[in-house]
PDB file of C-alpha atoms and ligand atoms in Angstrom:
ATOM      1  CA  MET A  25       4.825 -20.871   2.272  1.00 59.00           C
ATOM      2  CA  SER A  26       3.838 -21.342   5.926  1.00 79.00           C
ATOM      3  CA  ARG A  27       6.810 -19.712   7.616  1.00 93.00           C
ATOM      4  CA  ILE A  28       8.770 -16.499   7.489  1.00 97.00           C
ATOM      5  CA  THR A  29      11.673 -16.706   5.112  1.00 97.00           C
ATOM      6  CA  ILE A  30      14.987 -14.756   5.288  1.00 98.00           C
ATOM      7  CA  LYS A  31      15.838 -13.669   1.716  1.00 98.00           C
ATOM      8  CA  THR A  32      19.276 -14.261   0.214  1.00 98.00           C
ATOM      9  CA  PRO A  33      21.161 -11.291  -1.273  1.00 98.00           C
ATOM     10  CA  GLU A  34      20.164 -12.706  -4.730  1.00 98.00           C
ATOM     11  CA  GLU A  35      16.456 -12.682  -3.790  1.00 98.00           C
ATOM     12  CA  ILE A  36      16.783  -9.187  -2.360  1.00 99.00           C
ATOM     13  CA  ALA A  37      18.286  -7.951  -5.637  1.00 98.00           C
ATOM     14  CA  LYS A  38      15.372  -9.396  -7.501  1.00 98.00           C
ATOM     15  CA  MET A  39      12.868  -7.675  -5.149  1.00 99.00           C
ATOM     16  CA  ARG A  40      14.831  -4.493  -5.554  1.00 98.00           C
ATOM     17  CA  ALA A  41      14.428  -4.711  -9.323  1.00 98.00           C
ATOM     18  CA  ALA A  42      10.722  -5.419  -9.076  1.00 99.00           C
ATOM     19  CA  SER A  43      10.245  -2.671  -6.423  1.00 99.00           C
ATOM     20  CA  ARG A  44      12.157  -0.172  -8.756  1.00 98.00           C
ATOM     21  CA  ILE A  45       9.629  -0.748 -11.503  1.00 99.00           C
ATOM     22  CA  THR A  46       6.679  -0.264  -9.139  1.00 99.00           C
ATOM     23  CA  ALA A  47       8.147   2.948  -7.753  1.00 99.00           C
ATOM     24  CA  ASP A  48       8.807   4.346 -11.203  1.00 98.00           C
ATOM     25  CA  ILE A  49       5.294   3.535 -12.296  1.00 99.00           C
ATOM     26  CA  LEU A  50       3.809   5.290  -9.206  1.00 99.00           C
ATOM     27  CA  ASP A  51       6.116   8.262  -9.967  1.00 99.00           C
ATOM     28  CA  SER A  52       4.799   8.517 -13.437  1.00 98.00           C
ATOM     29  CA  VAL A  53       1.079   8.110 -12.241  1.00 99.00           C
ATOM     30  CA  THR A  54       1.490  11.487 -10.583  1.00 98.00           C
ATOM     31  CA  GLU A  55       1.621  13.048 -14.075  1.00 98.00           C
ATOM     32  CA  ILE A  56      -1.515  11.396 -15.502  1.00 98.00           C
ATOM     33  CA  ILE A  57      -3.870  11.948 -12.365  1.00 98.00           C
ATOM     34  CA  LYS A  58      -6.230  14.827 -13.233  1.00 98.00           C
ATOM     35  CA  PRO A  59      -9.866  15.690 -13.341  1.00 98.00           C
ATOM     36  CA  GLY A  60     -11.668  13.910 -16.225  1.00 98.00           C
ATOM     37  CA  ILE A  61      -9.592  10.720 -16.506  1.00 98.00           C
ATOM     38  CA  THR A  62     -11.059   7.416 -15.673  1.00 99.00           C
ATOM     39  CA  THR A  63      -9.653   4.769 -13.221  1.00 99.00           C
ATOM     40  CA  GLU A  64      -9.556   2.398 -16.255  1.00 99.00           C
ATOM     41  CA  HIS A  65      -7.031   4.948 -17.836  1.00 99.00           C
ATOM     42  CA  ILE A  66      -4.854   4.574 -14.853  1.00 99.00           C
ATOM     43  CA  ASN A  67      -5.042   0.850 -15.110  1.00 99.00           C
ATOM     44  CA  THR A  68      -4.118   0.866 -18.746  1.00 99.00           C
ATOM     45  CA  PHE A  69      -1.189   3.226 -18.039  1.00 99.00           C
ATOM     46  CA  VAL A  70       0.137   0.995 -15.167  1.00 99.00           C
ATOM     47  CA  HIS A  71      -0.272  -2.186 -17.240  1.00 99.00           C
ATOM     48  CA  ASN A  72       1.561  -0.804 -20.299  1.00 99.00           C
ATOM     49  CA  MET A  73       4.403   0.702 -18.394  1.00 99.00           C
ATOM     50  CA  MET A  74       4.813  -2.542 -16.300  1.00 98.00           C
ATOM     51  CA  THR A  75       4.843  -4.950 -19.311  1.00 98.00           C
ATOM     52  CA  ALA A  76       7.152  -2.481 -21.273  1.00 99.00           C
ATOM     53  CA  ARG A  77       9.647  -2.959 -18.401  1.00 98.00           C
ATOM     54  CA  GLY A  78       9.348  -6.749 -18.659  1.00 98.00           C
ATOM     55  CA  ALA A  79       7.309  -7.198 -15.525  1.00 99.00           C
ATOM     56  CA  ILE A  80       4.084  -8.906 -14.742  1.00 98.00           C
ATOM     57  CA  PRO A  81       1.126  -7.165 -12.913  1.00 99.00           C
ATOM     58  CA  ALA A  82       0.612  -9.313  -9.803  1.00 99.00           C
ATOM     59  CA  THR A  83      -3.007  -8.286  -9.175  1.00 98.00           C
ATOM     60  CA  LEU A  84      -4.167  -9.412 -12.654  1.00 98.00           C
ATOM     61  CA  ASP A  85      -6.064 -12.612 -12.143  1.00 98.00           C
ATOM     62  CA  TYR A  86      -4.824 -12.854  -8.566  1.00 98.00           C
ATOM     63  CA  HIS A  87      -7.716 -14.744  -6.923  1.00 98.00           C
ATOM     64  CA  GLY A  88      -9.897 -13.450  -9.781  1.00 98.00           C
ATOM     65  CA  PHE A  89      -9.056  -9.734  -9.403  1.00 98.00           C
ATOM     66  CA  PRO A  90      -9.536  -8.508 -12.967  1.00 98.00           C
ATOM     67  CA  LYS A  91      -7.091  -5.527 -13.269  1.00 99.00           C
ATOM     68  CA  SER A  92      -3.295  -4.615 -13.222  1.00 99.00           C
ATOM     69  CA  ALA A  93      -3.717  -2.031 -10.294  1.00 99.00           C
ATOM     70  CA  CYS A  94      -6.101  -1.226  -7.452  1.00 99.00           C
ATOM     71  CA  THR A  95      -7.684   2.198  -7.607  1.00 99.00           C
ATOM     72  CA  SER A  96      -9.432   3.250  -4.426  1.00 99.00           C
ATOM     73  CA  LEU A  97     -11.350   6.512  -4.554  1.00 99.00           C
ATOM     74  CA  ASN A  98     -12.457   8.563  -1.592  1.00 99.00           C
ATOM     75  CA  ASP A  99     -14.404   6.281   0.807  1.00 99.00           C
ATOM     76  CA  VAL A 100     -12.920   3.170  -0.905  1.00 99.00           C
ATOM     77  CA  ILE A 101     -10.297   1.839   1.548  1.00 99.00           C
ATOM     78  CA  CYS A 102      -8.645  -0.714  -0.678  1.00 99.00           C
ATOM     79  CA  HIS A 103      -9.090  -3.270  -3.614  1.00 99.00           C
ATOM     80  CA  GLY A 104     -11.026  -0.725  -5.845  1.00 99.00           C
ATOM     81  CA  ILE A 105     -11.350  -2.076  -9.282  1.00 99.00           C
ATOM     82  CA  PRO A 106     -10.402   0.299 -12.139  1.00 99.00           C
ATOM     83  CA  SER A 107     -13.470   1.091 -14.306  1.00 98.00           C
ATOM     84  CA  SER A 108     -14.253   3.175 -17.394  1.00 98.00           C
ATOM     85  CA  TYR A 109     -17.276   4.465 -15.486  1.00 98.00           C
ATOM     86  CA  ASP A 110     -15.298   5.970 -12.606  1.00 98.00           C
ATOM     87  CA  VAL A 111     -14.240   9.450 -13.687  1.00 98.00           C
ATOM     88  CA  LEU A 112     -11.835  11.474 -11.420  1.00 99.00           C
ATOM     89  CA  GLU A 113     -13.210  14.903 -10.159  1.00 98.00           C
ATOM     90  CA  ALA A 114     -11.346  17.753  -8.667  1.00 98.00           C
ATOM     91  CA  GLY A 115     -11.224  17.350  -4.897  1.00 98.00           C
ATOM     92  CA  ASP A 116     -11.204  13.408  -4.968  1.00 99.00           C
ATOM     93  CA  ILE A 117      -8.398  11.512  -3.258  1.00 99.00           C
ATOM     94  CA  ILE A 118      -7.311   8.336  -4.701  1.00 99.00           C
ATOM     95  CA  ASN A 119      -5.035   5.454  -3.807  1.00 99.00           C
ATOM     96  CA  VAL A 120      -3.178   3.634  -6.600  1.00 99.00           C
ATOM     97  CA  ASP A 121      -1.699   0.317  -5.543  1.00 99.00           C
ATOM     98  CA  VAL A 122       0.711  -1.429  -7.868  1.00 99.00           C
ATOM     99  CA  THR A 123       2.623  -4.735  -7.504  1.00 99.00           C
ATOM    100  CA  SER A 124       5.206  -5.759 -10.201  1.00 99.00           C
ATOM    101  CA  ILE A 125       6.627  -9.255 -10.520  1.00 99.00           C
ATOM    102  CA  LYS A 126      10.113  -9.366 -12.088  1.00 98.00           C
ATOM    103  CA  ASN A 127      12.187 -12.492 -12.365  1.00 98.00           C
ATOM    104  CA  GLY A 128       9.675 -14.222  -9.965  1.00 98.00           C
ATOM    105  CA  TYR A 129       9.772 -11.665  -7.193  1.00 99.00           C
ATOM    106  CA  HIS A 130       7.320  -8.998  -6.202  1.00 99.00           C
ATOM    107  CA  GLY A 131       7.487  -5.264  -5.277  1.00 99.00           C
ATOM    108  CA  ASP A 132       4.284  -3.831  -3.825  1.00 99.00           C
ATOM    109  CA  SER A 133       3.570  -0.170  -3.135  1.00 99.00           C
ATOM    110  CA  SER A 134       0.761   2.301  -3.010  1.00 99.00           C
ATOM    111  CA  ARG A 135       0.312   6.011  -2.784  1.00 99.00           C
ATOM    112  CA  MET A 136      -2.226   8.683  -2.488  1.00 99.00           C
ATOM    113  CA  TYR A 137      -2.959  11.417  -5.127  1.00 99.00           C
ATOM    114  CA  LEU A 138      -4.951  14.560  -4.661  1.00 99.00           C
ATOM    115  CA  VAL A 139      -7.020  15.121  -7.813  1.00 99.00           C
ATOM    116  CA  GLY A 140      -6.727  18.746  -8.996  1.00 98.00           C
ATOM    117  CA  GLY A 141      -3.997  19.369  -6.428  1.00 98.00           C
ATOM    118  CA  GLU A 142      -4.089  20.359  -2.837  1.00 98.00           C
ATOM    119  CA  GLU A 143      -6.090  23.510  -3.476  1.00 98.00           C
ATOM    120  CA  ALA A 144      -8.949  21.411  -5.012  1.00 98.00           C
ATOM    121  CA  CYS A 145      -9.193  19.091  -1.910  1.00 98.00           C
ATOM    122  CA  SER A 146     -10.820  19.843   1.471  1.00 98.00           C
ATOM    123  CA  PRO A 147      -8.458  20.426   4.343  1.00 98.00           C
ATOM    124  CA  GLU A 148      -9.794  17.235   5.954  1.00 98.00           C
ATOM    125  CA  ALA A 149      -8.922  15.184   2.884  1.00 99.00           C
ATOM    126  CA  VAL A 150      -5.437  16.707   2.683  1.00 99.00           C
ATOM    127  CA  GLU A 151      -4.963  15.907   6.306  1.00 99.00           C
ATOM    128  CA  VAL A 152      -6.016  12.238   6.276  1.00 99.00           C
ATOM    129  CA  VAL A 153      -3.671  11.691   3.381  1.00 99.00           C
ATOM    130  CA  ARG A 154      -0.793  13.248   5.391  1.00 99.00           C
ATOM    131  CA  VAL A 155      -1.796  11.375   8.501  1.00 99.00           C
ATOM    132  CA  ALA A 156      -1.870   7.937   6.675  1.00 99.00           C
ATOM    133  CA  ARG A 157       1.676   8.748   5.300  1.00 99.00           C
ATOM    134  CA  GLU A 158       2.970   9.590   8.841  1.00 98.00           C
ATOM    135  CA  ALA A 159       1.392   6.406  10.093  1.00 99.00           C
ATOM    136  CA  LEU A 160       3.470   4.415   7.579  1.00 99.00           C
ATOM    137  CA  ARG A 161       6.628   6.268   8.732  1.00 98.00           C
ATOM    138  CA  ALA A 162       5.711   5.499  12.321  1.00 99.00           C
ATOM    139  CA  GLY A 163       5.515   1.779  11.453  1.00 99.00           C
ATOM    140  CA  ILE A 164       8.771   1.786   9.498  1.00 99.00           C
ATOM    141  CA  ALA A 165      10.522   3.487  12.416  1.00 99.00           C
ATOM    142  CA  GLU A 166       9.843   0.360  14.546  1.00 99.00           C
ATOM    143  CA  VAL A 167      11.604  -2.031  12.142  1.00 99.00           C
ATOM    144  CA  LYS A 168      14.971  -3.222  13.288  1.00 98.00           C
ATOM    145  CA  PRO A 169      16.423  -6.662  14.084  1.00 98.00           C
ATOM    146  CA  GLY A 170      15.431  -7.835  17.609  1.00 98.00           C
ATOM    147  CA  ALA A 171      12.253  -5.845  17.660  1.00 98.00           C
ATOM    148  CA  HIS A 172       8.992  -7.684  17.308  1.00 98.00           C
ATOM    149  CA  ILE A 173       6.582  -7.714  14.401  1.00 98.00           C
ATOM    150  CA  GLY A 174       3.825  -6.342  16.754  1.00 98.00           C
ATOM    151  CA  ASP A 175       5.871  -3.296  17.576  1.00 99.00           C
ATOM    152  CA  ILE A 176       5.159  -1.991  14.077  1.00 99.00           C
ATOM    153  CA  GLY A 177       1.322  -1.904  14.620  1.00 99.00           C
ATOM    154  CA  ALA A 178       1.933  -0.548  18.141  1.00 99.00           C
ATOM    155  CA  GLY A 179       4.050   2.329  16.719  1.00 99.00           C
ATOM    156  CA  ILE A 180       1.196   3.134  14.279  1.00 99.00           C
ATOM    157  CA  GLN A 181      -1.521   2.911  16.906  1.00 99.00           C
ATOM    158  CA  GLU A 182       0.575   5.113  19.287  1.00 98.00           C
ATOM    159  CA  TYR A 183       0.879   7.644  16.531  1.00 99.00           C
ATOM    160  CA  ILE A 184      -2.744   7.749  15.556  1.00 99.00           C
ATOM    161  CA  GLU A 185      -4.012   7.778  19.109  1.00 98.00           C
ATOM    162  CA  GLY A 186      -1.752  10.720  19.923  1.00 98.00           C
ATOM    163  CA  LEU A 187      -3.556  12.891  17.371  1.00 98.00           C
ATOM    164  CA  ASP A 188      -6.389  15.376  18.270  1.00 98.00           C
ATOM    165  CA  HIS A 189      -8.819  13.921  15.668  1.00 98.00           C
ATOM    166  CA  PRO A 190      -9.953  10.349  16.375  1.00 98.00           C
ATOM    167  CA  TYR A 191      -9.005   8.669  13.049  1.00 99.00           C
ATOM    168  CA  GLY A 192     -10.032   4.946  12.593  1.00 99.00           C
ATOM    169  CA  ILE A 193      -7.238   2.381  11.826  1.00 99.00           C
ATOM    170  CA  VAL A 194      -8.673  -0.362   9.584  1.00 99.00           C
ATOM    171  CA  ARG A 195      -8.291  -3.721  11.246  1.00 98.00           C
ATOM    172  CA  GLU A 196      -9.436  -6.288   8.577  1.00 98.00           C
ATOM    173  CA  TYR A 197      -6.747  -5.664   6.084  1.00 98.00           C
ATOM    174  CA  THR A 198      -2.938  -5.902   6.910  1.00 98.00           C
ATOM    175  CA  GLY A 199       0.600  -5.745   5.561  1.00 98.00           C
ATOM    176  CA  HIS A 200       2.307  -9.021   4.705  1.00 98.00           C
ATOM    177  CA  GLY A 201       5.493 -10.800   3.944  1.00 98.00           C
ATOM    178  CA  ILE A 202       6.358 -10.653   0.233  1.00 98.00           C
ATOM    179  CA  GLY A 203       8.971 -12.358  -2.042  1.00 98.00           C
ATOM    180  CA  SER A 204       8.382 -15.057  -4.559  1.00 98.00           C
ATOM    181  CA  GLU A 205       4.831 -14.938  -3.277  1.00 98.00           C
ATOM    182  CA  PHE A 206       2.615 -11.878  -3.282  1.00 98.00           C
ATOM    183  CA  HIS A 207       1.286 -12.438   0.272  1.00 98.00           C
ATOM    184  CA  GLU A 208       3.448 -14.690   2.631  1.00 98.00           C
ATOM    185  CA  PRO A 209       3.786 -14.699   6.398  1.00 98.00           C
ATOM    186  CA  PRO A 210       4.065 -12.626   8.546  1.00 98.00           C
ATOM    187  CA  GLN A 211       0.888 -10.774   8.744  1.00 98.00           C
ATOM    188  CA  ILE A 212       1.681  -7.156   9.696  1.00 98.00           C
ATOM    189  CA  LEU A 213      -1.049  -5.502  11.831  1.00 98.00           C
ATOM    190  CA  HIS A 214      -1.397  -1.778  11.794  1.00 98.00           C
ATOM    191  CA  PHE A 215      -2.429  -1.748  15.483  1.00 98.00           C
ATOM    192  CA  GLY A 216      -1.580  -3.826  18.506  1.00 98.00           C
ATOM    193  CA  LYS A 217       0.816  -4.307  21.433  1.00 97.00           C
ATOM    194  CA  ARG A 218       4.575  -4.003  21.756  1.00 98.00           C
ATOM    195  CA  GLY A 219       6.464  -7.313  22.186  1.00 98.00           C
ATOM    196  CA  LYS A 220       3.849  -9.470  20.295  1.00 97.00           C
ATOM    197  CA  GLY A 221       4.568 -11.661  17.301  1.00 96.00           C
ATOM    198  CA  PRO A 222       7.851 -13.018  15.852  1.00 97.00           C
ATOM    199  CA  LYS A 223      11.197 -11.337  16.305  1.00 98.00           C
ATOM    200  CA  ILE A 224      12.237  -9.248  13.357  1.00 98.00           C
ATOM    201  CA  LYS A 225      15.510 -10.429  11.602  1.00 98.00           C
ATOM    202  CA  ALA A 226      17.756  -9.023   8.922  1.00 98.00           C
ATOM    203  CA  GLY A 227      16.757 -10.320   5.493  1.00 98.00           C
ATOM    204  CA  MET A 228      12.935 -10.420   6.190  1.00 98.00           C
ATOM    205  CA  THR A 229      10.915  -8.692   3.523  1.00 99.00           C
ATOM    206  CA  PHE A 230       7.431  -7.397   4.162  1.00 99.00           C
ATOM    207  CA  THR A 231       4.992  -4.495   3.532  1.00 99.00           C
ATOM    208  CA  ILE A 232       3.512  -1.962   5.833  1.00 99.00           C
ATOM    209  CA  GLU A 233       0.301  -0.350   4.459  1.00 99.00           C
ATOM    210  CA  PRO A 234      -1.871   1.387   7.058  1.00 99.00           C
ATOM    211  CA  MET A 235      -5.283   2.280   6.060  1.00 99.00           C
ATOM    212  CA  ILE A 236      -6.639   5.301   8.018  1.00 99.00           C
ATOM    213  CA  ASN A 237     -10.276   6.505   7.958  1.00 99.00           C
ATOM    214  CA  ILE A 238     -11.375  10.077   8.925  1.00 99.00           C
ATOM    215  CA  GLY A 239     -14.179   8.336  10.825  1.00 98.00           C
ATOM    216  CA  ALA A 240     -14.886   4.852  12.332  1.00 98.00           C
ATOM    217  CA  PRO A 241     -12.549   1.942  11.459  1.00 98.00           C
ATOM    218  CA  GLY A 242     -15.389  -0.355  10.217  1.00 98.00           C
ATOM    219  CA  THR A 243     -15.259  -1.706   6.588  1.00 99.00           C
ATOM    220  CA  VAL A 244     -17.918  -3.052   4.153  1.00 99.00           C
ATOM    221  CA  LEU A 245     -16.982  -5.387   1.369  1.00 99.00           C
ATOM    222  CA  SER A 246     -19.029  -4.827  -1.919  1.00 98.00           C
ATOM    223  CA  LYS A 247     -21.545  -7.536  -2.515  1.00 98.00           C
ATOM    224  CA  LEU A 248     -21.608  -6.504  -6.139  1.00 98.00           C
ATOM    225  CA  ASP A 249     -18.024  -7.120  -7.105  1.00 98.00           C
ATOM    226  CA  GLY A 250     -16.700  -8.974  -4.153  1.00 98.00           C
ATOM    227  CA  TRP A 251     -13.583  -6.763  -3.977  1.00 99.00           C
ATOM    228  CA  THR A 252     -14.209  -3.122  -3.235  1.00 99.00           C
ATOM    229  CA  VAL A 253     -13.763  -2.429   0.402  1.00 99.00           C
ATOM    230  CA  ARG A 254     -15.396   0.807   1.728  1.00 99.00           C
ATOM    231  CA  THR A 255     -15.585   2.669   5.027  1.00 99.00           C
ATOM    232  CA  ALA A 256     -18.842   1.663   6.892  1.00 99.00           C
ATOM    233  CA  ASP A 257     -19.591   5.307   7.693  1.00 99.00           C
ATOM    234  CA  GLY A 258     -18.835   6.706   4.172  1.00 99.00           C
ATOM    235  CA  SER A 259     -15.901   8.756   5.515  1.00 99.00           C
ATOM    236  CA  LEU A 260     -12.720   9.252   3.494  1.00 99.00           C
ATOM    237  CA  SER A 261      -9.870   6.769   3.752  1.00 99.00           C
ATOM    238  CA  ALA A 262      -6.207   7.003   2.923  1.00 99.00           C
ATOM    239  CA  GLN A 263      -3.326   4.429   2.578  1.00 99.00           C
ATOM    240  CA  TRP A 264       0.325   4.464   1.743  1.00 99.00           C
ATOM    241  CA  GLU A 265       2.479   1.275   1.324  1.00 99.00           C
ATOM    242  CA  HIS A 266       6.044   0.333   0.903  1.00 99.00           C
ATOM    243  CA  THR A 267       7.935  -3.070   0.530  1.00 99.00           C
ATOM    244  CA  LEU A 268      10.714  -3.172   3.081  1.00 99.00           C
ATOM    245  CA  VAL A 269      13.784  -5.248   3.643  1.00 99.00           C
ATOM    246  CA  VAL A 270      15.162  -5.559   7.186  1.00 99.00           C
ATOM    247  CA  THR A 271      18.792  -4.582   7.425  1.00 98.00           C
ATOM    248  CA  GLU A 272      21.285  -4.787  10.280  1.00 98.00           C
ATOM    249  CA  GLU A 273      20.604  -1.127  11.202  1.00 98.00           C
ATOM    250  CA  GLY A 274      16.790  -0.972  10.552  1.00 98.00           C
ATOM    251  CA  SER A 275      15.207  -1.216   7.059  1.00 98.00           C
ATOM    252  CA  GLU A 276      15.297  -0.173   3.570  1.00 98.00           C
ATOM    253  CA  ALA A 277      12.227   0.810   1.677  1.00 99.00           C
ATOM    254  CA  LEU A 278      12.654  -0.986  -1.609  1.00 99.00           C
ATOM    255  CA  THR A 279       9.793   0.909  -3.239  1.00 99.00           C
ATOM    256  CA  ALA A 280      11.015   4.334  -2.281  1.00 98.00           C
ATOM    257  CA  SER A 281      11.638   7.005  -4.774  1.00 98.00           C
ATOM    258  CA  GLU A 282      12.561  10.776  -4.691  1.00 97.00           C
ATOM    259  CA  LEU A 283       8.845  11.479  -4.748  1.00 98.00           C
ATOM    260  CA  PHE A 284       7.995   9.039  -1.975  1.00 97.00           C
ATOM    261  CA  SER A 285      10.447   8.123   0.672  1.00 93.00           C
TER     262      SER A 285
HETATM  263  N1  MF3 B   3      -1.567  -4.752  -3.504  1.00 79.51           N
HETATM  264  C1  MF3 B   3      -2.489  -5.139  -2.379  1.00 79.51           C
HETATM  265  C2  MF3 B   3      -1.725  -5.298  -1.207  1.00 79.51           C
HETATM  266  O1  MF3 B   3      -1.125  -4.313  -0.900  1.00 79.51           O
HETATM  267  C3  MF3 B   3      -3.195  -6.500  -2.720  1.00 79.51           C
HETATM  268  C4  MF3 B   3      -4.115  -6.371  -3.880  1.00 79.51           C
HETATM  269  S1  MF3 B   3      -4.791  -7.867  -4.210  1.00 79.51           S
HETATM  270  C5  MF3 B   3      -5.963  -7.641  -5.335  1.00 79.51           C
HETATM  271  O2  MF3 B   3      -1.495  -6.269  -0.629  1.00 79.51           O
HETATM  272  F1  MF3 B   3      -6.436  -8.828  -5.685  1.00 79.51           F
HETATM  273  F2  MF3 B   3      -6.875  -6.865  -4.777  1.00 79.51           F
HETATM  274  F3  MF3 B   3      -5.377  -7.005  -6.345  1.00 79.51           F
HETATM  275 CO1   CO B   4      -0.335  -3.151  -2.380  1.00 79.51          CO
HETATM  276 CO1   CO B   5       0.530  -5.148  -0.004  1.00 79.51          CO
END
């Protein structure tokens, strides 16, 4: 797919179904996250719940990715590979990123979890998790027909640059169009200038998924596994993601739930 597609109501219904499964899984992950479990356990839980709902994990074998979820711990920005060697400790922060395929359509979302609860985590860790969530909200607030795709990144950048702490916005990984394909046009930057990029139209579907570092924005890709992306300076990183459909009034987050709107 080389151009942005407008989804039909039937396609949007399929994306809503896939997104519901993803959101329900991420709601349930809340209950299993605790000190002592492994990221492999999270993967098994996600895989089993997804297949029980008749969906396919989009990440499994996607360009060779070996697991049914991404689990990105502390200084891991994204694409962390679940492992039986990675045991959660109180005070860790972790992103769990899940994409379900149902009837050929995708629903992609990720959230942060505070291991051991807010009391166990440093104030800085709690704050970067909150700021990344607000960054997603700032991006979503820009989405409406007639606005430009670049306004999304501009809204996120303006929010982050208005804060007292100089958080780093990751540049190398972006949001994306989504539908019958996992990653389609357009690319959604989490920084940039207003008025840039294609015009937003009702029926477009894409993700917004800002990655915010406590420190510098630079990234390092693991040479060992070819997937794990870490902050270059070792600082903590946080990310939240929704799959959206553009409506006449603005947008609807298809992967929203009561726990994460
Ligand atoms: N779910 C991720 C995203 O938000 C993509 C993961 S691709 C994988 O776009 F191969 F790393 F799983
Ligand atoms: Co994702
Ligand atoms: Co995504």
